[in-house]
CSV table of C-alpha atoms in Angstrom, one decimal:
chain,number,residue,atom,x,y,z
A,3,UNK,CA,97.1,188.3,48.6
A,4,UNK,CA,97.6,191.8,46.6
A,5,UNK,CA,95.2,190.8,44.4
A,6,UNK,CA,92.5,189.6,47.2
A,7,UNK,CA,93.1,193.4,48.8
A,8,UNK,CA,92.6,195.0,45.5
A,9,UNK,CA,89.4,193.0,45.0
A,10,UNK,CA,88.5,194.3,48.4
A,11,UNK,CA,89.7,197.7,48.0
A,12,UNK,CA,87.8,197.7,44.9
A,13,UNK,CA,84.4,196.2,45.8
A,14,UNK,CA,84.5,196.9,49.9
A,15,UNK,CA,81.9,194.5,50.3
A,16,UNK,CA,83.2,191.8,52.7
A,17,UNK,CA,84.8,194.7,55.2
A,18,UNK,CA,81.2,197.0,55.1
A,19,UNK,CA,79.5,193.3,55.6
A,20,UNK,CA,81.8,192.4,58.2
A,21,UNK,CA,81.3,196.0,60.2
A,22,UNK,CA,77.9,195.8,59.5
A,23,UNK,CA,77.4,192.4,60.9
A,24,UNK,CA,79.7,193.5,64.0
A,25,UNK,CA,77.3,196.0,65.0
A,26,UNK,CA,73.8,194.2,64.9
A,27,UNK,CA,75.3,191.6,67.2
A,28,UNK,CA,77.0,193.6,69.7
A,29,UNK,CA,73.4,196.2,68.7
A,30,UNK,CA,71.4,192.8,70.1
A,31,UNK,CA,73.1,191.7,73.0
A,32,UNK,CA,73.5,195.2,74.5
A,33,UNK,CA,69.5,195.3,74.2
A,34,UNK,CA,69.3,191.5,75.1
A,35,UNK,CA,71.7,191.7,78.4
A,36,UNK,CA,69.6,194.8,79.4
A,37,UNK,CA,71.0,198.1,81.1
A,38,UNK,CA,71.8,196.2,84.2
A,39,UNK,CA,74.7,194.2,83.4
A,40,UNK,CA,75.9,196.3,80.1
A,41,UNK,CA,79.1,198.1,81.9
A,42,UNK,CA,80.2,194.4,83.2
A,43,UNK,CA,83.5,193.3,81.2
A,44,UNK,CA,82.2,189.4,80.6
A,45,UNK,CA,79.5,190.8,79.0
A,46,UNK,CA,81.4,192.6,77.0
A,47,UNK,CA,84.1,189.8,76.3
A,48,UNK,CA,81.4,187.7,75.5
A,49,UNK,CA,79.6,190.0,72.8
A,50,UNK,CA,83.2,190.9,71.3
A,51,UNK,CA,84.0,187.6,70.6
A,52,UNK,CA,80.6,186.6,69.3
A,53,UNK,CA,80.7,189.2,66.7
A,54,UNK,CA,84.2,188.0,66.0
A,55,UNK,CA,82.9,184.7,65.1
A,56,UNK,CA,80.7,185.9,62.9
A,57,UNK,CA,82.5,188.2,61.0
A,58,UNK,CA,85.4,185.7,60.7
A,59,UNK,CA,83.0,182.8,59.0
A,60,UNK,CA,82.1,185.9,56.6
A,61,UNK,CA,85.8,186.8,56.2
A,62,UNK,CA,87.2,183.6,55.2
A,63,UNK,CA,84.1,182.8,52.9
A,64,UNK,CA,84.7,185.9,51.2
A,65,UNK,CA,88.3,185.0,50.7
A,66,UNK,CA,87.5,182.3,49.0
A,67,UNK,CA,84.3,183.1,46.8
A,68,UNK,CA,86.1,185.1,44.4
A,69,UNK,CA,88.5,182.1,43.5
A,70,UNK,CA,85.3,180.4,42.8
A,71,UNK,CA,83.9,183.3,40.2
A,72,UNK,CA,84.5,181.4,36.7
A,73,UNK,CA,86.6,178.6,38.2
A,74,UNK,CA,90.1,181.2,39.2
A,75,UNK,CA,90.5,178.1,41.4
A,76,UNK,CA,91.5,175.8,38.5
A,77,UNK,CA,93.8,178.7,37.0
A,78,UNK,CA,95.8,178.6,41.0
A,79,UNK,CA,96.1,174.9,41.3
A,80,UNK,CA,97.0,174.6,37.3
A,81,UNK,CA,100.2,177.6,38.1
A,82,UNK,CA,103.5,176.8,39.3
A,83,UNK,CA,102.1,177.9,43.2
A,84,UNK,CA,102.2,175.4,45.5
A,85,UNK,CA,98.9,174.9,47.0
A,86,UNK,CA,100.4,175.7,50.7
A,87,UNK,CA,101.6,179.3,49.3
A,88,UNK,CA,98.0,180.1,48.3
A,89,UNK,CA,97.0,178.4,52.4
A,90,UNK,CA,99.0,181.4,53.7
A,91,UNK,CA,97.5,184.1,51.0
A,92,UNK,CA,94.2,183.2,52.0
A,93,UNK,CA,94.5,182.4,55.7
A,94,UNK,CA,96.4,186.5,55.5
A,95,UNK,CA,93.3,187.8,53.4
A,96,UNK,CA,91.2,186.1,55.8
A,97,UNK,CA,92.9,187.6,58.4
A,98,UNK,CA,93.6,191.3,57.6
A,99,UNK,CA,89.4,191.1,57.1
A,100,UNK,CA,89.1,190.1,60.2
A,101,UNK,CA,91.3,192.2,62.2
A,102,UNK,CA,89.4,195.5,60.1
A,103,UNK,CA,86.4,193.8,61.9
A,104,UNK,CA,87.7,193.7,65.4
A,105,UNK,CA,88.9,197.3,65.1
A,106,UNK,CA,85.8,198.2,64.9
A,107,UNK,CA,84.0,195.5,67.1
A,108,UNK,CA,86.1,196.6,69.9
A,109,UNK,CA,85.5,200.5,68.9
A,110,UNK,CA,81.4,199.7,69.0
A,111,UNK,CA,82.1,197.4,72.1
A,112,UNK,CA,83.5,200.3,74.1
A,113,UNK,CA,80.6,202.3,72.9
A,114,UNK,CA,78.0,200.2,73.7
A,115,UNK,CA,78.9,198.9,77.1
A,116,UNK,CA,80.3,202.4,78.3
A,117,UNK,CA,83.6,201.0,78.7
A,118,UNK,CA,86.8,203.5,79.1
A,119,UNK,CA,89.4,203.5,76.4
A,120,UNK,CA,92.6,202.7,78.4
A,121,UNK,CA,95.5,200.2,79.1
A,122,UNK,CA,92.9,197.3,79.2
A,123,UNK,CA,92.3,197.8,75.8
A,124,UNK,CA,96.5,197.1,74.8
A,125,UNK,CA,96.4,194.1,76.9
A,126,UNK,CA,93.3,192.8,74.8
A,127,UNK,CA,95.0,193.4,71.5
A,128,UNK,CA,97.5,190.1,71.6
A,129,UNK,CA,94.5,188.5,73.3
A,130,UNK,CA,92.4,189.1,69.8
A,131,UNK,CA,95.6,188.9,66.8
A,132,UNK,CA,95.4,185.0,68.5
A,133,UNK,CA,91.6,184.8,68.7
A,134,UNK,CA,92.0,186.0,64.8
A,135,UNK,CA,95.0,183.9,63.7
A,136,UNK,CA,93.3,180.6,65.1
A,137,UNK,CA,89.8,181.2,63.5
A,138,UNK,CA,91.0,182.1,60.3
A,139,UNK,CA,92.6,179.2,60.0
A,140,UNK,CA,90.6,177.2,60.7
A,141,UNK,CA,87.8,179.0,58.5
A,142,UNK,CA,90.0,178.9,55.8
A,143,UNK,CA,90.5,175.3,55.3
A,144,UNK,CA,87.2,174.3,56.5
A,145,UNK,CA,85.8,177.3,53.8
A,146,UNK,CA,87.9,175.7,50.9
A,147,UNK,CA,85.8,172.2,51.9
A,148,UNK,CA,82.6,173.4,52.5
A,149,UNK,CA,82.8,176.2,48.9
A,150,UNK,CA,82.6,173.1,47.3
A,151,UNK,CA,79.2,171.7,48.7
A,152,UNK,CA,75.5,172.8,47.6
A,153,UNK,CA,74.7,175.0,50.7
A,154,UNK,CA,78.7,175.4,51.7
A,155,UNK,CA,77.6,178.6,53.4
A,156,UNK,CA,75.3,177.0,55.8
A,157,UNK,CA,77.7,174.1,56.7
A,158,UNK,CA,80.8,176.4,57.7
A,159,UNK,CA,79.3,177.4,60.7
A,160,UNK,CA,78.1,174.4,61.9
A,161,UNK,CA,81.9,172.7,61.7
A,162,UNK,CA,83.8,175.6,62.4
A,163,UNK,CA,82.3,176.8,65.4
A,164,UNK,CA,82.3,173.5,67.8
A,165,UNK,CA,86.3,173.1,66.6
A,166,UNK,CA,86.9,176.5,67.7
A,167,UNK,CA,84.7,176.5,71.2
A,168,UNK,CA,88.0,175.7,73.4
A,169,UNK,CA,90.1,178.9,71.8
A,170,UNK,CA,86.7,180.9,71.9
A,171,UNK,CA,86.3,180.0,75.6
A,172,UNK,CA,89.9,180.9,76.5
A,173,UNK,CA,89.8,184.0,74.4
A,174,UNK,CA,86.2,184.9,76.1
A,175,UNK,CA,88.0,184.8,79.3
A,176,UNK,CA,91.4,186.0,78.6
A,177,UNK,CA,89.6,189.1,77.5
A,178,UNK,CA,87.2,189.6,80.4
A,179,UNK,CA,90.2,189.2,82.6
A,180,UNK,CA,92.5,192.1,80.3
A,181,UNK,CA,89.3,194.2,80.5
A,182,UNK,CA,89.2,194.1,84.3
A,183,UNK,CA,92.5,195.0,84.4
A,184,UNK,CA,94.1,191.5,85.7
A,185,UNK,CA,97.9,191.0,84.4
A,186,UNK,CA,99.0,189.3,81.7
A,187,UNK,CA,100.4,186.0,84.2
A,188,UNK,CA,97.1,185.7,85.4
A,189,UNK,CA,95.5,184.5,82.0
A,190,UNK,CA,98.6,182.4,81.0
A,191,UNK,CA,96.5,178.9,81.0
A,192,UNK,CA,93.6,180.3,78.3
A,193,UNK,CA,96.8,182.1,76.2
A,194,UNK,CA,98.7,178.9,75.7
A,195,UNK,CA,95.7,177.0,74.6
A,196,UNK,CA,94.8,179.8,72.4
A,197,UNK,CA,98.5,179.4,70.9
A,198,UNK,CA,98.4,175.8,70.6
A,199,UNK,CA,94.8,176.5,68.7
A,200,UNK,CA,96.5,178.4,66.2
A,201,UNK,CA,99.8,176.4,65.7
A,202,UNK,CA,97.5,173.4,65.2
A,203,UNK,CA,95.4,174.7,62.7
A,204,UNK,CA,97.8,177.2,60.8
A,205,UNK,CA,99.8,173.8,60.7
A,206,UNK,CA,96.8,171.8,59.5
A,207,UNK,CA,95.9,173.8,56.7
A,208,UNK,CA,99.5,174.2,55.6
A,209,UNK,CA,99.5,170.4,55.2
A,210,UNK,CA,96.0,169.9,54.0
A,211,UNK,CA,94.5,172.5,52.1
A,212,UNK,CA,96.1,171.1,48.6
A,213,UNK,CA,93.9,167.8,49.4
A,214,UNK,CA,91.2,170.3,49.6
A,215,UNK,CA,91.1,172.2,47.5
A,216,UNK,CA,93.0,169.6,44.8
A,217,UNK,CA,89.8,167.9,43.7
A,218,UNK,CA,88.0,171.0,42.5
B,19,UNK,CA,111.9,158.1,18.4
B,20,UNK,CA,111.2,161.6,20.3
B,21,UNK,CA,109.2,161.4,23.9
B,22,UNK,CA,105.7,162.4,23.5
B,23,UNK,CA,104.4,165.1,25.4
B,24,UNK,CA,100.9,163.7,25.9
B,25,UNK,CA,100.3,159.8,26.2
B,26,UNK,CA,97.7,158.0,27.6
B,27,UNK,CA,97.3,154.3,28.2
B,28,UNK,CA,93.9,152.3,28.5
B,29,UNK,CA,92.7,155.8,30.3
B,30,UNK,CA,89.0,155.6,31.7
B,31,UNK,CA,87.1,158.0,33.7
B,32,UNK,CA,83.8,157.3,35.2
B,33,UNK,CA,81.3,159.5,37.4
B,34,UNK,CA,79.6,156.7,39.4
B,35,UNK,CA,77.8,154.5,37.1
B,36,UNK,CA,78.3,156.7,34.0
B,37,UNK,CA,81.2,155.9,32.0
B,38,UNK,CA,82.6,159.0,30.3
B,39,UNK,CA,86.0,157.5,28.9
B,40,UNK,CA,86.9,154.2,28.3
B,41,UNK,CA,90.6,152.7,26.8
B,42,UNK,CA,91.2,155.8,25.3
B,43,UNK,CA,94.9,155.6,23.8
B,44,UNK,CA,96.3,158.8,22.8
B,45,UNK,CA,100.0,160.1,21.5
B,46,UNK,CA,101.4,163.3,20.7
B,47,UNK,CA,104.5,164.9,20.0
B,48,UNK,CA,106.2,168.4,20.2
B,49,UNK,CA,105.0,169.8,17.4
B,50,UNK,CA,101.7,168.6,16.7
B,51,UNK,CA,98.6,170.0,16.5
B,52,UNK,CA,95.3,167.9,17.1
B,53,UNK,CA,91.6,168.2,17.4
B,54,UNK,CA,89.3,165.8,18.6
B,55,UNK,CA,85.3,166.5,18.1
B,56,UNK,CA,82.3,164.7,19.6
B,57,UNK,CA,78.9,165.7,20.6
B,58,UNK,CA,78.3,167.2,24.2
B,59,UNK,CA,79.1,165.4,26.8
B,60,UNK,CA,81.4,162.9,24.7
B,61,UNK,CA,84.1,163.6,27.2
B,62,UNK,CA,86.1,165.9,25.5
B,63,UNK,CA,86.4,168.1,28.2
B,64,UNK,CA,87.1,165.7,30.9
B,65,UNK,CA,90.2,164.6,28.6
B,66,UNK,CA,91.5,167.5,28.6
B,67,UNK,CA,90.9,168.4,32.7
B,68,UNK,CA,92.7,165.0,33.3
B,69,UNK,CA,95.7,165.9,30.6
B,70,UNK,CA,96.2,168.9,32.5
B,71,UNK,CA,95.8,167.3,36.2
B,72,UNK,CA,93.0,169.1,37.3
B,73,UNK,CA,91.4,165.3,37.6
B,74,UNK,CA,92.1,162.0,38.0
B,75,UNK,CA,91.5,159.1,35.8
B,76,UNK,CA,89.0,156.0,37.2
B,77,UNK,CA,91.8,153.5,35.4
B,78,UNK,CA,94.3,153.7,33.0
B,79,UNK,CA,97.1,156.3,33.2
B,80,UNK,CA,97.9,160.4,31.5
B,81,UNK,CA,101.4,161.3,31.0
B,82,UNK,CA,102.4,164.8,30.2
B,83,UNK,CA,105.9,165.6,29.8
B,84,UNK,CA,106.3,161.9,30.7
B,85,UNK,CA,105.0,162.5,34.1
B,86,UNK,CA,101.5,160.8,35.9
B,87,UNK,CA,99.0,163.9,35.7
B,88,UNK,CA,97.8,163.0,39.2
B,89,UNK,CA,101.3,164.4,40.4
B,90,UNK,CA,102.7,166.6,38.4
B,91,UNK,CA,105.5,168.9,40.0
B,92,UNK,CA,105.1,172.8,39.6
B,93,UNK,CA,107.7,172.7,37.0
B,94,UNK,CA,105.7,170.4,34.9
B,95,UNK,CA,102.6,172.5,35.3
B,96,UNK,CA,103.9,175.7,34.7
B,97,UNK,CA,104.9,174.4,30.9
B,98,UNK,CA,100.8,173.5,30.7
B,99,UNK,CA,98.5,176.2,29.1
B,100,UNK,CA,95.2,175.6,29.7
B,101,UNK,CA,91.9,177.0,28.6
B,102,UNK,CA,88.9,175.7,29.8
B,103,UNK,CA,85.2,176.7,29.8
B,104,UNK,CA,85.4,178.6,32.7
B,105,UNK,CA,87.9,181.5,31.7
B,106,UNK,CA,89.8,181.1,35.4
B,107,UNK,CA,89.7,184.9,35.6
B,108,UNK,CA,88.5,187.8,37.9
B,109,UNK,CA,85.6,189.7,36.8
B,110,UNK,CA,86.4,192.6,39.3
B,111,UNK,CA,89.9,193.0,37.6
B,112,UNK,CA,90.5,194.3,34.5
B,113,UNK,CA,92.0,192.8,31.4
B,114,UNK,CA,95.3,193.9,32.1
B,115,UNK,CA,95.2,193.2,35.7
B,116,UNK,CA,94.3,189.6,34.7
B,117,UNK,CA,96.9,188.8,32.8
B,118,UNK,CA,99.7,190.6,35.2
B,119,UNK,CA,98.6,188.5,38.3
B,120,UNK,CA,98.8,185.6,35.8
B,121,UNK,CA,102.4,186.7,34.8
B,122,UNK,CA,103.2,187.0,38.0
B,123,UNK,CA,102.0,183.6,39.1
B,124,UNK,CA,104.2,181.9,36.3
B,125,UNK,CA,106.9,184.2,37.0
B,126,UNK,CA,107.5,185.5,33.7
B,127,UNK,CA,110.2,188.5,33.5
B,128,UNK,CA,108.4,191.9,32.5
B,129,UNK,CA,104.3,191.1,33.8
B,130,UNK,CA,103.3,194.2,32.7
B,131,UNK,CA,104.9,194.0,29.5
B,132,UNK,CA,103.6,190.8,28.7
B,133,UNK,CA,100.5,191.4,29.9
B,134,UNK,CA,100.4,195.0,27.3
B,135,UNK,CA,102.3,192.4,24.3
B,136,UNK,CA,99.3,189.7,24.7
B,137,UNK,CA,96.5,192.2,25.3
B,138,UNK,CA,97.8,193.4,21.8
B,139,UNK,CA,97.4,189.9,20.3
B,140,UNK,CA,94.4,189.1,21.1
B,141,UNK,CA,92.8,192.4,20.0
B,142,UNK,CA,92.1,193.7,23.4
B,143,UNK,CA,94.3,196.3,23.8
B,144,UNK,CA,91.7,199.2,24.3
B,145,UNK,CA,89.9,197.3,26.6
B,146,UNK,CA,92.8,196.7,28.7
B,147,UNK,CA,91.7,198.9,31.6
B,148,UNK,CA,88.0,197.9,31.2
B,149,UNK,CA,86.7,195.5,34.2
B,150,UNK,CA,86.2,191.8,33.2
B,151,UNK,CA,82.7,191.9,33.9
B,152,UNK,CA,81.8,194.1,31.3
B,153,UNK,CA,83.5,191.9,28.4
B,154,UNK,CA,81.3,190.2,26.1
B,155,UNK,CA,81.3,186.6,26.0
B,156,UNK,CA,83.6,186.8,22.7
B,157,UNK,CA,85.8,189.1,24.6
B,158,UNK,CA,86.6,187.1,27.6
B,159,UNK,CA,87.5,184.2,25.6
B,160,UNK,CA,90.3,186.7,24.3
B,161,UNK,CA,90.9,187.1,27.2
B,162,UNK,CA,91.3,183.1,28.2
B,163,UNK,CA,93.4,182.2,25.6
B,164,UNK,CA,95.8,185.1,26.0
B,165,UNK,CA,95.2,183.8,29.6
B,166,UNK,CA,96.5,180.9,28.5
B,167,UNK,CA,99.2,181.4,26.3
B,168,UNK,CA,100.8,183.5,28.2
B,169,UNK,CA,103.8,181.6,29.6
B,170,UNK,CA,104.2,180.0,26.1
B,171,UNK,CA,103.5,176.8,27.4
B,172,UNK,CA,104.9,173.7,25.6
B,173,UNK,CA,101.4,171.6,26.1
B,174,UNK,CA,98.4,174.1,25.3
B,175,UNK,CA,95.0,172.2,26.3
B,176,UNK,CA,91.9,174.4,24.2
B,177,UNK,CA,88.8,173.4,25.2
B,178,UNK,CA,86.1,175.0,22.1
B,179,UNK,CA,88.8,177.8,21.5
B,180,UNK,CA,86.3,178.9,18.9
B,181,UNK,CA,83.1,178.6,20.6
B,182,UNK,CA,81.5,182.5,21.1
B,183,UNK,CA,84.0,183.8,18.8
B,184,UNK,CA,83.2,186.2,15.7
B,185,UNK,CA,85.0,185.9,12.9
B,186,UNK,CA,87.9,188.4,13.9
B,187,UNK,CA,88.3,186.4,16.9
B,188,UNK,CA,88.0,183.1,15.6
B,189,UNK,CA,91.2,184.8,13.0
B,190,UNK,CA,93.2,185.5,15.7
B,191,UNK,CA,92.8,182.5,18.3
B,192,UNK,CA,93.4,180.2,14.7
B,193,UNK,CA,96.6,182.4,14.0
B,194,UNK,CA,97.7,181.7,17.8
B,195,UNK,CA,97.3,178.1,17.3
B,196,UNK,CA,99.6,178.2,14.2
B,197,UNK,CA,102.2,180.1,16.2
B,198,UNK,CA,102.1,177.8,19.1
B,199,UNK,CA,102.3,174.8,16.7
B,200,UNK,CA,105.0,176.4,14.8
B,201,UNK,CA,107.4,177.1,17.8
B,202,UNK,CA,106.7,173.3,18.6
B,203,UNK,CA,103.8,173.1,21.3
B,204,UNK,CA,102.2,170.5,21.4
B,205,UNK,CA,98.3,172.1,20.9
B,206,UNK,CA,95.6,169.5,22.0
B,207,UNK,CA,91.8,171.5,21.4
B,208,UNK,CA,88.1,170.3,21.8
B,209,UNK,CA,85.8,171.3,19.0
B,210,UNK,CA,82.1,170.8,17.6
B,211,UNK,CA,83.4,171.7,13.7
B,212,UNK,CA,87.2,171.6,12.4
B,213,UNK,CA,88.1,174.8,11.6
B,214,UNK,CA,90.8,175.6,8.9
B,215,UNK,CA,94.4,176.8,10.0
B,216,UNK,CA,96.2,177.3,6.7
B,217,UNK,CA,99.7,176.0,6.8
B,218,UNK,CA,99.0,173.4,10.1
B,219,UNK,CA,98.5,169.4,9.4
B,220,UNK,CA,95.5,168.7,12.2
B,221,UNK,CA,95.5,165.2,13.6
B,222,UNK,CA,91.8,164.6,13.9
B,223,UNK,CA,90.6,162.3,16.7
B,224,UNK,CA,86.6,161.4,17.2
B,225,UNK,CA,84.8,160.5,20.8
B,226,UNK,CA,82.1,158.4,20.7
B,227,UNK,CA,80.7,156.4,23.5
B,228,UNK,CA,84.0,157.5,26.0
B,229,UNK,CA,86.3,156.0,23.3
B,230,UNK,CA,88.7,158.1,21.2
B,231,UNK,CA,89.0,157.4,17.8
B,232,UNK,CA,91.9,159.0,15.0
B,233,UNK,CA,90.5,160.1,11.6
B,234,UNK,CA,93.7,160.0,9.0
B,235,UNK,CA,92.4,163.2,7.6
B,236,UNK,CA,90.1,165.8,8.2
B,237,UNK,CA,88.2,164.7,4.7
B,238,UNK,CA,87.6,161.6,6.1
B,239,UNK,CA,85.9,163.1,8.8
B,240,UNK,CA,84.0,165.1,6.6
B,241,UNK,CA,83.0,162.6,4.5
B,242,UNK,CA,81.2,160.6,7.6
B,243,UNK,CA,77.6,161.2,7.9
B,244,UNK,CA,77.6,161.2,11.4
B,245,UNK,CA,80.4,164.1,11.4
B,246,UNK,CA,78.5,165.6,8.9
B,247,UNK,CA,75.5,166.3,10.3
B,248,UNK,CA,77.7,167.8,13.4
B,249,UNK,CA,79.4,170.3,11.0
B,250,UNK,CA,76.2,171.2,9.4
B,251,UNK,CA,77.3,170.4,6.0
């Protein structure tokens, strides 16, 4: 994982893509959902976790592409590191990208639809680490399958984001309710099937991603 | 008799209807230093992929170390060097870097030191700090044996350890193999030509067709026409 953040440090170019792409989503819907209903918090929620989406597909592609630069891969799976160990690298690259992103996805959020920095915005932060746990996950084993495809790029979305629509519903509501203020008990139901999201797919990549990745 | 370190046994590997290796029997001890040549796409390569577990054979089985290369435990692999045609390593690091996350990997006691002691084997060591990306082709084949070497594995797998190399290079890598031989790895490489390492006895094997065969010397290999025209001579 140190060497995935020195890449990054190095290079910047998956956390300036993943800002950038942040913006011109949450840039669009503010202009799409018109002046009318940009101060209401589903609106909000909605755009936040949209741009989350996005940038997490980026994230976890990223994680993986520079394992695929002259076959690193092959050098990983050849070491003495078990395949699960290099799971949790990845799925914590993959991760620390994405939380940069929602930093400032939340930051532009507040901007854009003139919310008010306040306690809302604690209450949304554990709502978001397991919105971000869960999808990297998931990204990151369905990445490791799809990097090895013609067109991999083009097919991540497609499976990753009808596995994740139940967390990215609960988390869409979870944080329209912590942005109007609601208490925590109110959005138990979404948070345990966020959590059960993210201990079924931290758990299935843990087990899997060696019979991913083991055939490259 | 000692155990071998590589053995195969009736060992075939197809890609759908093309059959790249067939019944290829092959034994070598600790030790032992072999090449085996063959036009492209003889299978050379995907010998040496399965050897180091990277594949799986379509029939027949590999043992390294005595051990099935489809499941070979991290203590097994760690004691496998291999370099292949892709060098395995980062272009946005530098030389050095490389070879200390590789050190690291394999656990080895002083990274940086033995990343600064192979750099300085290799002939690198004033490009140490230089990015990847900006090494030659010659370079970064340095690079991937160094890469390779590193752990002082016990099976070294060389896939063209020559090819791209000038003649300092091609010096240095042929040294390395004489080391690795003489400390009693078992060095396995892949070659157009047969280079000369003075003071090693190469076991030459042939592919042809997807089957392996073993020359008794290297003259005899030299003395085919076939062989011949691959050499150049």
């Amino acid at each position: 994982m140190r060497k995935d953040l020195r890449l990054e440090l190095r290079s910047g170019e998956s956390t300036l893509a993943l800002l950038a792409l942040s913006m011109l989503v949450l840039v669009v819907l503010v202009f799409a959902l018109g002046a009318a209903r940009v101060r209401s918090v589903d609106a909000a929620a909605g755009a936040l976790w949209v741009a989350m989406v996005f940038a997490g597909m980026l994230g976890a592609n990223r994680a993986l592409l520079a394992e695929r630069d002259n076959g690193a891969i092959r050098g990983l799976l050849l070491s003495p590191l078990d395949p699960s160990t290099l799971y949790a690298a990845k799925l914590c690259a993959a991760l620390i990208f994405m939380a940069v992103a929602e930093v400032g996805a939340v930051i532009l959020m507040v901007l854009f639809f003139n919310l008010d920095f306040d306690a809302s915005m604690a209450r949304l932060a554990p709502i978001l680490v397991l919105g971000a746990i869960g999808f990297s996950a998931l990204a990151t084993l369905l990445s490791a399958i799809t990097g090895r495809t013609r067109g991999g790029d083009m097919l991540l979305p497609i499976l990753a984001v009808p596995i994740f629509v139940p967390a990215l519903i609960a988390g869409v509501k979870a944080s329209a309710a912590a942005l109007a203020g609601a208490p925590f008990e109110s959005m138990g139901d979404w948070l345990k099937i966020m959590i059960a999201f993210d201990v079924l797919f931290v758990t299935a990549g843990y087990l899997l991603f060696e019979h991913v990745v083991g055939g490259e | 008799m000692p155990a071998p370190v590589v053995e195969t046994r009736s060992l075939a590997k197809t890609y759908g209807p093309a059959v790249v290796l067939r019944e290829v029997q092959l034994r070598l001890l600790a030790g032992a230093g072999a090449f085996i040549i063959g036009g492209n796409g003889a299978g050379k390569s995907t010998l040496l992929r399965i050897l180091a577990g990277l594949e799986a054979p379509s029939d027949g089985q590999a043992l390294v170390f005595g051990q099935d290369t489809r499941r070979l435990a991290a203590r097994y692999r760690r004691r496998i060097g291999l370099m292949a045609h892709q060098s395995f390593l980062y272009p946005n690091l530098t030389a050095r870097e490389n070879l200390e996350f590789y050190a690291e990997l394999y656990s080895l006691a002083d990274p940086r030191a033995c990343a600064h002691q192979w750099l300085g084997r290799v002939g690198l060591a004033e490009v140490a700090d230089t990015r990847v990306r900006a090494f030659s082709r010659g370079m970064e084949q340095r690079l991937s044996v160094a890469r390779a070497m590193l752990a002082e594995p016990a099976l070294l797998l060389l896939d063209e350890p020559f090819a791209s190399l000038d003649h300092d290079g091609a010096e240095i890598v042929a040294a390395l193999i004489r080391g690795a031989v003489e400390r009693g790895a078992c060095v396995l490489a892949t070659t157009h030509g047969i280079p000369e390492i003075d003071g090693v006895e190469l076991a030459v094997f042939e592919i042809s067709r997807g089957r392996l065969m073993q020359h008794a010397h290297k003259e005899e290999v030299r003395r085919g026409g076939r062989i011949r025209s691959l050499l150049g001579r």
